Amino acid sequence: MTGFGNLSIRHKLTVIIMATSSSALLLACVAFVLHDRFDFRRRLVDSLSSLAAIIGSHSAEAILFNDAQAAGEALAALKAEPRIAWACIYRRGEVFAHYARGGGALALPLTPPAPGPRFAGDRLLLATPIVFDGERIGTIVLESDLDEIGPRLRRYVGISALVLAASSLVALLLSARLQRVISV
């Protein structure tokens, strides 16, 4: 195997051009994949926050009138959202009503977590205060799975690999054609 120093100027130029353009393209592809991952997570938090606000506003009267069944019915609407694993409404720091995907049993936190989103493993937990007339009357907690991220990330990496391969081929063809200006 010959070393880089033994290559002709023409081949050295090709290697340098390919290394430079491939490195830049790879960096751009990695940046796009990472941006999509973070943007997807941000949009998921926004979506869950909107959902929590809607369910919370529909549950406010149930909380005020101590109607756990009505609060449970409001949470049952979450069955239309397949990514929601479970949801819980807390009143005065205790479980008031809950929903579990598939109706299974689950171990709920005894007290509501601090407000805000938390990513843990393959889950997103979001706690949001339920406010009525400016007063906090409860907390809604939603847990979503992150099953969408894996296939989305694989698809994005696949597209990036195709773009990288096609761009590298174009760079190789252009460098081979254009280097004739410099080397014979």
XYZ file of N, CA, C and O in Angstrom:
736
model
N 0.847 -1.178 0.000
C 0.000 0.000 0.000
C 0.894 1.244 0.000
O 1.811 1.373 0.791
N 0.618 2.142 -0.886
C 1.423 3.354 -0.965
C 0.880 4.391 -0.006
O -0.313 4.483 0.238
N 1.764 5.211 0.551
C 1.365 6.268 1.470
C 0.905 7.501 0.710
O 1.057 7.607 -0.514
N 0.378 8.444 1.447
C -0.111 9.687 0.863
C 1.009 10.421 0.139
O 0.795 11.013 -0.920
N 2.221 10.366 0.693
C 3.366 11.055 0.090
C 3.753 10.507 -1.264
O 4.371 11.203 -2.070
N 3.419 9.261 -1.550
C 3.784 8.644 -2.819
C 2.747 8.870 -3.913
O 2.961 8.458 -5.046
N 1.619 9.513 -3.574
C 0.571 9.756 -4.571
C 0.963 10.899 -5.487
O 1.728 11.795 -5.116
N 0.401 10.892 -6.665
C 0.631 12.006 -7.589
C -0.104 13.242 -7.066
O -1.002 13.146 -6.219
N 0.281 14.405 -7.593
C -0.378 15.650 -7.167
C -1.872 15.570 -7.465
O -2.695 16.010 -6.656
N -2.210 15.008 -8.567
C -3.624 14.867 -8.955
C -4.399 14.074 -7.898
O -5.467 14.469 -7.461
N -3.843 12.947 -7.471
C -4.522 12.116 -6.474
C -4.517 12.772 -5.094
O -5.473 12.649 -4.335
N -3.421 13.472 -4.782
C -3.376 14.202 -3.507
C -4.465 15.262 -3.456
O -5.148 15.424 -2.436
N -4.631 16.000 -4.542
C -5.680 17.018 -4.604
C -7.068 16.385 -4.431
O -7.921 16.916 -3.716
N -7.270 15.256 -5.071
C -8.557 14.563 -4.956
C -8.816 14.148 -3.508
O -9.918 14.359 -2.981
N -7.814 13.578 -2.876
C -7.967 13.157 -1.477
C -8.251 14.358 -0.577
O -9.153 14.321 0.282
N -7.524 15.456 -0.766
C -7.717 16.654 0.064
C -9.111 17.245 -0.155
O -9.805 17.590 0.797
N -9.510 17.344 -1.409
C -10.837 17.898 -1.717
C -11.930 17.016 -1.125
O -12.888 17.509 -0.520
N -11.805 15.719 -1.288
C -12.822 14.789 -0.770
C -12.868 14.813 0.757
O -13.942 14.796 1.355
N -11.700 14.841 1.385
C -11.670 14.880 2.857
C -12.308 16.161 3.371
O -13.104 16.134 4.327
N -12.000 17.272 2.736
C -12.548 18.558 3.165
C -14.055 18.614 2.962
O -14.812 18.954 3.876
N -14.505 18.282 1.761
C -15.950 18.391 1.482
C -16.744 17.348 2.269
O -17.824 17.653 2.783
N -16.205 16.141 2.410
C -16.921 15.111 3.180
C -17.018 15.478 4.655
O -18.048 15.265 5.291
N -15.949 16.062 5.197
C -15.973 16.487 6.606
C -17.018 17.579 6.823
O -17.782 17.540 7.788
N -17.049 18.553 5.917
C -18.029 19.638 6.033
C -19.458 19.102 5.904
O -20.346 19.486 6.672
N -19.672 18.201 4.960
C -21.004 17.614 4.782
C -21.413 16.775 5.989
O -22.561 16.821 6.423
N -20.477 16.002 6.507
C -20.775 15.183 7.679
C -21.151 16.061 8.861
O -22.128 15.785 9.574
N -20.407 17.133 9.066
C -20.718 18.064 10.148
C -22.106 18.674 9.962
O -22.881 18.771 10.916
N -22.437 19.059 8.731
C -23.756 19.631 8.458
C -24.860 18.601 8.712
O -25.892 18.924 9.315
N -24.654 17.361 8.300
C -25.663 16.309 8.518
C -25.865 16.042 10.006
O -27.000 15.905 10.462
N -24.784 15.973 10.759
C -24.885 15.766 12.204
C -25.636 16.927 12.845
O -26.503 16.728 13.703
N -25.334 18.157 12.402
C -26.030 19.330 12.947
C -27.522 19.263 12.659
O -28.347 19.557 13.542
N -27.911 18.862 11.443
C -29.326 18.757 11.108
C -30.022 17.681 11.931
O -31.147 17.871 12.400
N -29.379 16.543 12.114
C -29.981 15.458 12.905
C -30.153 15.901 14.358
O -31.215 15.695 14.958
N -29.132 16.524 14.933
C -29.239 16.995 16.323
C -30.295 18.083 16.464
O -31.072 18.084 17.427
N -30.343 18.997 15.502
C -31.361 20.049 15.537
C -32.758 19.439 15.504
O -33.633 19.848 16.269
N -32.958 18.463 14.627
C -34.279 17.834 14.539
C -34.641 17.142 15.843
O -35.781 17.218 16.293
N -33.677 16.486 16.461
C -33.948 15.789 17.730
C -34.382 16.776 18.812
O -35.383 16.567 19.492
N -33.632 17.864 18.956
C -33.979 18.850 19.979
C -35.275 19.578 19.643
O -36.085 19.844 20.529
N -35.477 19.877 18.361
C -36.707 20.548 17.952
C -37.916 19.642 18.171
O -38.971 20.096 18.619
N -37.768 18.359 17.878
C -38.863 17.411 18.092
C -39.229 17.339 19.573
O -40.401 17.351 19.933
N -38.222 17.292 20.428
C -38.483 17.245 21.871
C -39.177 18.521 22.345
O -40.107 18.466 23.145
N -38.741 19.675 21.816
C -39.367 20.946 22.189
C -40.827 20.981 21.735
O -41.717 21.373 22.479
N -41.079 20.518 20.497
C -42.453 20.507 19.992
C -43.318 19.522 20.767
O -44.499 19.762 20.984
N -42.733 18.421 21.214
C -43.484 17.461 22.020
C -43.868 18.076 23.359
O -44.996 17.907 23.827
N -42.944 18.810 23.980
C -43.258 19.499 25.236
C -44.367 20.526 25.001
O -45.309 20.619 25.787
N -44.276 21.287 23.910
C -45.312 22.277 23.597
C -46.666 21.608 23.390
O -47.695 22.085 23.878
N -46.667 20.502 22.680
C -47.911 19.770 22.418
C -48.517 19.243 23.717
O -49.726 19.367 23.953
N -47.681 18.652 24.571
C -48.173 18.141 25.851
C -48.642 19.279 26.758
O -49.634 19.115 27.474
N -47.950 20.417 26.704
C -48.366 21.570 27.510
C -49.751 22.054 27.086
O -50.592 22.368 27.930
N -49.989 22.103 25.789
C -51.312 22.498 25.287
C -52.376 21.500 25.713
O -53.464 21.880 26.153
N -52.041 20.234 25.597
C -52.974 19.185 26.000
C -53.273 19.270 27.495
O -54.441 19.172 27.910
N -52.257 19.495 28.296
C -52.450 19.620 29.744
C -53.309 20.841 30.068
O -54.166 20.778 30.953
N -53.096 21.946 29.356
C -53.895 23.153 29.594
C -55.364 22.908 29.259
O -56.268 23.341 30.002
N -55.617 22.194 28.165
C -57.002 21.906 27.767
C -57.671 20.995 28.796
O -58.779 21.279 29.264
N -57.001 19.899 29.139
C -57.580 18.959 30.117
C -57.744 19.656 31.468
O -58.745 19.481 32.159
N -56.760 20.471 31.838
C -56.831 21.201 33.108
C -58.018 22.149 33.157
O -58.732 22.214 34.162
N -58.255 22.873 32.060
C -59.386 23.800 32.059
C -60.714 23.054 32.078
O -61.682 23.519 32.682
N -60.770 21.882 31.439
C -61.993 21.076 31.467
C -62.209 20.397 32.818
O -63.319 19.962 33.117
N -61.160 20.310 33.607
C -61.244 19.650 34.912
C -61.423 20.625 36.070
O -61.679 20.194 37.201
N -61.309 21.904 35.813
C -61.349 22.901 36.899
C -62.635 22.822 37.703
O -62.609 22.810 38.941
N -63.763 22.765 37.029
C -65.046 22.692 37.756
C -65.144 21.397 38.552
O -65.659 21.391 39.668
N -64.672 20.300 37.967
C -64.706 19.022 38.670
C -63.890 19.098 39.959
O -64.291 18.567 40.998
N -62.750 19.774 39.901
C -61.913 19.932 41.095
C -62.624 20.807 42.120
O -62.678 20.470 43.305
N -63.175 21.912 41.654
C -63.854 22.842 42.569
C -65.054 22.199 43.259
O -65.328 22.463 44.431
N -65.780 21.338 42.530
C -66.964 20.696 43.100
C -66.694 19.281 43.607
O -67.635 18.523 43.882
N -65.404 18.936 43.718
C -64.991 17.645 44.267
C -65.633 16.470 43.519
O -66.074 15.496 44.120
N -65.670 16.573 42.199
C -66.289 15.554 41.354
C -65.185 14.770 40.631
O -64.812 15.073 39.500
N -64.666 13.757 41.309
C -63.569 12.959 40.762
C -63.997 12.213 39.496
O -63.193 12.007 38.583
N -65.256 11.834 39.411
C -65.729 11.115 38.229
C -65.666 12.014 36.991
O -65.215 11.584 35.932
N -66.089 13.259 37.121
C -66.026 14.194 35.989
C -64.568 14.466 35.593
O -64.254 14.558 34.402
N -63.686 14.565 36.567
C -62.265 14.764 36.271
C -61.712 13.532 35.544
O -60.926 13.664 34.597
N -62.129 12.358 35.986
C -61.709 11.118 35.320
C -62.211 11.049 33.893
O -61.502 10.566 33.001
N -63.422 11.544 33.653
C -63.961 11.568 32.290
C -63.169 12.537 31.407
O -62.953 12.271 30.228
N -62.760 13.658 31.983
C -61.929 14.601 31.223
C -60.599 13.946 30.857
O -60.112 14.087 29.724
N -60.021 13.203 31.785
C -58.765 12.503 31.505
C -58.961 11.372 30.497
O -58.052 11.057 29.722
N -60.134 10.755 30.499
C -60.402 9.645 29.577
C -60.325 10.092 28.122
O -60.098 9.264 27.230
N -60.483 11.379 27.876
C -60.349 11.891 26.507
C -58.944 11.661 25.965
O -58.725 11.695 24.754
N -57.997 11.413 26.849
C -56.613 11.184 26.432
C -56.427 9.867 25.686
O -55.364 9.630 25.108
N -57.438 9.006 25.687
C -57.294 7.753 24.941
C -57.145 8.024 23.447
O -56.652 7.175 22.711
N -57.513 9.225 23.003
C -57.315 9.604 21.604
C -55.855 9.933 21.298
O -55.484 10.070 20.134
N -55.051 10.071 22.327
C -53.618 10.367 22.176
C -52.818 9.109 22.517
O -52.537 8.849 23.681
N -52.440 8.317 21.534
C -51.774 7.035 21.822
C -50.431 7.153 22.529
O -49.981 6.215 23.160
N -49.777 8.310 22.438
C -48.467 8.446 23.091
C -48.576 8.690 24.593
O -47.590 8.580 25.309
N -49.766 9.039 25.106
C -49.937 9.303 26.533
C -50.028 7.963 27.276
O -50.953 7.184 27.071
N -49.048 7.695 28.137
C -49.026 6.450 28.919
C -49.984 6.546 30.103
O -50.720 5.612 30.388
N -49.940 7.674 30.793
C -50.844 7.899 31.905
C -50.951 9.388 32.191
O -50.130 10.185 31.753
N -52.000 9.734 32.922
C -52.212 11.123 33.338
C -52.877 11.097 34.702
O -53.573 10.141 35.058
N -52.644 12.151 35.455
C -53.191 12.209 36.806
C -53.499 13.659 37.161
O -52.750 14.569 36.803
N -54.611 13.855 37.843
C -54.945 15.170 38.376
C -54.799 15.083 39.890
O -55.317 14.161 40.537
N -54.058 16.043 40.427
C -53.862 16.128 41.870
C -54.665 17.309 42.401
O -54.729 18.363 41.770
N -55.273 17.088 43.533
C -56.015 18.143 44.228
C -55.501 18.171 45.657
O -55.466 17.127 46.325
N -55.071 19.329 46.100
C -54.500 19.491 47.439
C -53.343 18.514 47.676
O -53.199 17.934 48.758
N -52.566 18.283 46.632
C -51.380 17.444 46.745
C -51.636 15.953 46.758
O -50.720 15.170 46.962
N -52.877 15.534 46.522
C -53.213 14.104 46.509
C -53.863 13.729 45.185
O -54.481 14.561 44.528
N -53.753 12.446 44.831
C -54.350 11.969 43.585
C -55.864 12.166 43.655
O -56.530 11.740 44.599
N -56.404 12.842 42.642
C -57.833 13.126 42.570
C -58.499 12.262 41.496
O -59.563 11.705 41.698
N -57.833 12.153 40.349
C -58.339 11.317 39.250
C -57.139 10.908 38.405
O -56.128 11.607 38.375
N -57.268 9.778 37.713
C -56.156 9.353 36.870
C -56.660 8.584 35.663
O -57.805 8.128 35.617
N -55.771 8.460 34.700
C -56.030 7.731 33.465
C -54.783 6.916 33.155
O -53.663 7.398 33.321
N -54.965 5.691 32.695
C -53.844 4.855 32.249
C -54.193 4.259 30.898
O -55.305 3.749 30.711
N -53.255 4.352 29.964
C -53.469 3.775 28.635
C -53.749 2.283 28.797
O -53.044 1.579 29.519
N -54.783 1.822 28.180
C -55.145 0.413 28.267
C -55.846 0.055 29.564
O -56.187 -1.097 29.786
N -56.063 1.031 30.433
C -56.786 0.788 31.676
C -56.021 -0.018 32.705
O -56.586 -0.455 33.694
N -54.741 -0.230 32.487
C -53.945 -1.027 33.415
C -53.675 -0.313 34.725
O -53.855 0.892 34.858
N -53.234 -1.093 35.697
C -52.878 -0.533 37.001
C -51.496 0.115 36.892
O -50.654 -0.317 36.121
N -51.308 1.165 37.661
C -50.008 1.817 37.662
C -49.731 2.426 39.020
O -50.635 2.676 39.810
N -48.466 2.622 39.283
C -48.037 3.227 40.541
C -47.822 4.718 40.290
O -46.840 5.114 39.680
N -48.763 5.518 40.750
C -48.683 6.964 40.561
C -47.854 7.595 41.667
O -47.839 7.107 42.795
N -47.192 8.706 41.344
C -46.517 9.438 42.419
C -47.551 9.891 43.455
O -48.649 10.326 43.091
N -47.234 9.763 44.723
C -48.189 10.137 45.773
C -48.458 11.634 45.807
O -49.550 12.061 46.172
N -47.465 12.401 45.444
C -47.622 13.860 45.388
C -47.201 14.326 44.002
O -46.393 13.672 43.337
N -47.736 15.449 43.561
C -47.381 15.905 42.216
C -45.930 16.373 42.141
O -45.419 16.979 43.082
N -45.273 16.077 41.032
C -43.906 16.574 40.864
C -43.918 18.092 40.634
O -44.966 18.678 40.374
N -42.762 18.696 40.722
C -42.642 20.140 40.466
C -43.062 20.432 39.028
O -42.853 19.607 38.135
N -43.673 21.588 38.807
C -44.116 21.931 37.448
C -42.956 21.948 36.454
O -41.834 22.296 36.799
N -43.275 21.551 35.231
C -42.298 21.585 34.149
C -42.108 20.222 33.520
O -42.608 19.220 34.017
N -41.382 20.204 32.405
C -41.120 18.931 31.715
C -39.849 18.261 32.234
O -38.914 18.925 32.661
N -39.849 16.919 32.201
C -38.677 16.142 32.557
C -38.585 14.936 31.624
O -39.521 14.149 31.543
N -37.444 14.834 30.960
C -37.183 13.674 30.116
C -36.415 12.666 30.942
O -35.423 13.006 31.574
N -36.871 11.436 30.928
C -36.196 10.352 31.646
C -36.287 9.091 30.794
O -37.375 8.542 30.613
N -35.159 8.673 30.266
C -35.153 7.477 29.424
C -36.018 7.677 28.199
O -35.824 8.610 27.432
N -36.993 6.808 28.042
C -37.885 6.890 26.887
C -39.232 7.513 27.243
O -40.244 7.235 26.619
N -39.233 8.375 28.267
C -40.475 9.007 28.737
C -40.302 10.512 28.893
O -39.208 10.997 29.166
N -41.417 11.205 28.743
C -41.489 12.632 29.043
C -42.584 12.813 30.075
O -43.726 12.407 29.855
N -42.232 13.394 31.201
C -43.190 13.677 32.273
C -43.388 15.182 32.322
O -42.412 15.935 32.378
N -44.641 15.613 32.276
C -44.949 17.036 32.307
C -45.966 17.298 33.412
O -47.021 16.681 33.442
N -45.619 18.192 34.315
C -46.532 18.608 35.386
C -46.899 20.067 35.152
O -46.022 20.902 34.918
N -48.189 20.361 35.195
C -48.690 21.713 34.939
C -49.732 22.080 35.984
O -50.656 21.291 36.238
N -49.622 23.260 36.575
C -50.650 23.691 37.535
C -51.995 23.904 36.836
O -52.054 24.320 35.683
N -53.063 23.606 37.556
C -54.411 23.924 37.085
C -54.835 25.165 37.861
O -54.880 25.148 39.089
N -55.106 26.213 37.101
C -55.407 27.506 37.716
C -56.841 27.908 37.380
O -57.287 27.773 36.237
N -57.552 28.401 38.400
C -58.917 28.910 38.204
C -59.017 30.251 38.918
O -58.722 30.355 40.100
N -59.420 31.269 38.182
C -59.512 32.637 38.714
C -58.220 33.075 39.406
O -58.245 33.649 40.500
N -57.090 32.743 38.781
C -55.803 33.156 39.314
C -55.305 32.355 40.496
O -54.237 32.637 41.039
N -56.045 31.341 40.910
C -55.659 30.529 42.069
C -55.358 29.099 41.611
O -56.107 28.504 40.841
N -54.251 28.566 42.102
C -53.887 27.186 41.781
C -54.793 26.239 42.563
O -54.787 26.241 43.789
N -55.536 25.418 41.804
C -56.488 24.507 42.466
C -56.067 23.043 42.318
O -56.675 22.159 42.919
N -55.048 22.800 41.525
C -54.603 21.422 41.330
C -53.421 21.367 40.378
O -52.884 22.392 39.969
N -53.051 20.161 40.061
C -51.941 19.917 39.136
C -52.331 18.760 38.231
O -52.914 17.776 38.684
N -52.003 18.909 36.953
C -52.185 17.790 36.030
C -50.805 17.299 35.617
O -49.895 18.101 35.360
N -50.639 15.992 35.615
C -49.373 15.373 35.241
C -49.654 14.418 34.088
O -50.560 13.585 34.175
N -48.876 14.565 33.019
C -48.986 13.683 31.856
C -47.654 12.987 31.645
O -46.597 13.610 31.784
N -47.710 11.705 31.313
C -46.485 10.994 30.929
C -46.674 10.464 29.527
O -47.637 9.751 29.245
N -45.747 10.840 28.666
C -45.789 10.440 27.267
C -44.607 9.541 26.967
O -43.510 9.756 27.487
N -44.832 8.556 26.103
C -43.682 7.772 25.644
C -43.009 8.549 24.519
O -43.580 9.482 23.958
N -41.793 8.203 24.230
C -41.025 8.869 23.185
C -40.777 7.913 22.020
O -39.747 7.995 21.342
N -41.740 7.023 21.781
C -41.581 6.014 20.742
C -41.382 6.607 19.355
O -40.786 5.974 18.483
N -41.860 7.809 19.116
C -41.738 8.437 17.800
C -40.304 8.863 17.491
O -39.941 8.987 16.324
N -39.502 9.099 18.520
C -38.155 9.640 18.299
C -37.256 8.642 17.577
O -36.525 9.016 16.658
N -37.284 7.373 17.956
C -36.403 6.368 17.354
C -36.573 6.244 15.843
O -35.607 6.426 15.089
N -37.786 5.945 15.359
C -37.978 5.841 13.908
C -37.673 7.151 13.179
O -37.108 7.151 12.088
N -38.020 8.254 13.795
C -37.754 9.562 13.178
C -36.244 9.780 13.051
O -35.760 10.231 12.018
N -35.503 9.470 14.103
C -34.056 9.638 14.086
C -33.416 8.719 13.045
O -32.536 9.140 12.285
N -33.874 7.468 12.976
C -33.332 6.528 11.977
C -33.609 7.030 10.552
O -32.748 6.944 9.673
N -34.818 7.545 10.328
C -35.171 8.070 9.013
C -34.270 9.268 8.657
O -33.758 9.365 7.556
N -34.067 10.154 9.612
C -33.242 11.330 9.385
C -31.782 10.943 9.129
O -31.130 11.521 8.261
N -31.265 9.972 9.869
C -29.894 9.505 9.659
C -29.772 8.854 8.285
O -28.783 9.072 7.568
N -30.782 8.085 7.886
C -30.769 7.462 6.556
C -30.760 8.498 5.445
O -29.989 8.383 4.472
N -31.601 9.517 5.590
C -31.633 10.594 4.591
C -30.296 11.318 4.567
O -29.756 11.616 3.493
N -29.745 11.588 5.737
C -28.445 12.268 5.812
C -27.353 11.429 5.154
O -26.476 11.973 4.460
N -27.385 10.118 5.356
C -26.377 9.239 4.739
C -26.501 9.267 3.212
O -25.472 9.314 2.507
N -27.737 9.269 2.714
C -27.927 9.349 1.263
C -27.439 10.685 0.714
O -26.775 10.735 -0.335
N -27.749 11.772 1.403
C -27.292 13.093 0.976
C -25.768 13.161 1.014
O -25.138 13.680 0.089
N -25.182 12.614 2.068
C -23.718 12.605 2.195
C -23.083 11.799 1.058
O -22.107 12.248 0.433
N -23.637 10.641 0.755
C -23.081 9.797 -0.313
C -23.224 10.479 -1.676
O -22.264 10.528 -2.466
N -24.415 11.013 -1.956
C -24.641 11.678 -3.247
C -23.765 12.920 -3.380
O -23.163 13.154 -4.442
N -23.655 13.695 -2.323
C -22.828 14.908 -2.366
C -21.364 14.565 -2.514
O -20.620 15.260 -3.226
N -20.927 13.510 -1.860
C -19.523 13.091 -1.989
C -19.226 12.630 -3.406
O -18.148 12.918 -3.952
N -20.168 11.940 -4.027
C -19.981 11.503 -5.409
C -19.884 12.708 -6.343
O -19.001 12.765 -7.210
N -20.750 13.683 -6.152
C -20.698 14.903 -6.965
C -19.370 15.628 -6.733
O -18.723 16.087 -7.689
N -18.937 15.723 -5.477
C -17.659 16.377 -5.170
C -16.499 15.636 -5.833
O -15.567 16.273 -6.349
N -16.545 14.311 -5.825
C -15.486 13.525 -6.457
C -15.446 13.775 -7.958
O -14.379 14.009 -8.535
N -16.612 13.761 -8.582
C -16.667 13.983 -10.028
C -16.204 15.396 -10.383
O -15.432 15.589 -11.332
N -16.659 16.381 -9.629
C -16.249 17.769 -9.891
C -14.760 17.972 -9.637
O -14.075 18.644 -10.411
N -14.247 17.397 -8.561
C -12.818 17.573 -8.259
C -11.954 16.910 -9.324
O -10.922 17.458 -9.722
N -12.370 15.744 -9.802
C -11.608 15.064 -10.853
C -11.611 15.896 -12.136
O -10.599 15.988 -12.830
N -12.739 16.518 -12.425
C -12.866 17.326 -13.641
C -12.123 18.659 -13.508
O -11.422 19.069 -14.442
N -12.255 19.300 -12.357
C -11.685 20.645 -12.185
C -10.211 20.663 -11.837
O -9.536 21.674 -12.051
N -9.695 19.574 -11.318
C -8.279 19.586 -10.937
C -7.364 19.585 -12.149
O -6.178 19.884 -12.029
N -7.898 19.306 -13.292
C -7.085 19.342 -14.509
C -6.548 20.743 -14.793
O -5.575 20.892 -15.508
N -7.216 21.744 -14.203
C -6.736 23.116 -14.364
C -5.394 23.285 -13.658
O -4.527 24.027 -14.115
N -5.210 22.549 -12.530
C -3.999 22.681 -11.733
C -2.953 21.643 -12.090
O -1.773 21.931 -12.213
N -3.380 20.404 -12.263
C -2.428 19.330 -12.531
C -2.766 18.640 -13.840
O -3.910 18.635 -14.291
N -1.796 18.047 -14.425
C -1.987 17.372 -15.701
C -2.239 15.908 -15.487
O -1.784 15.230 -14.697
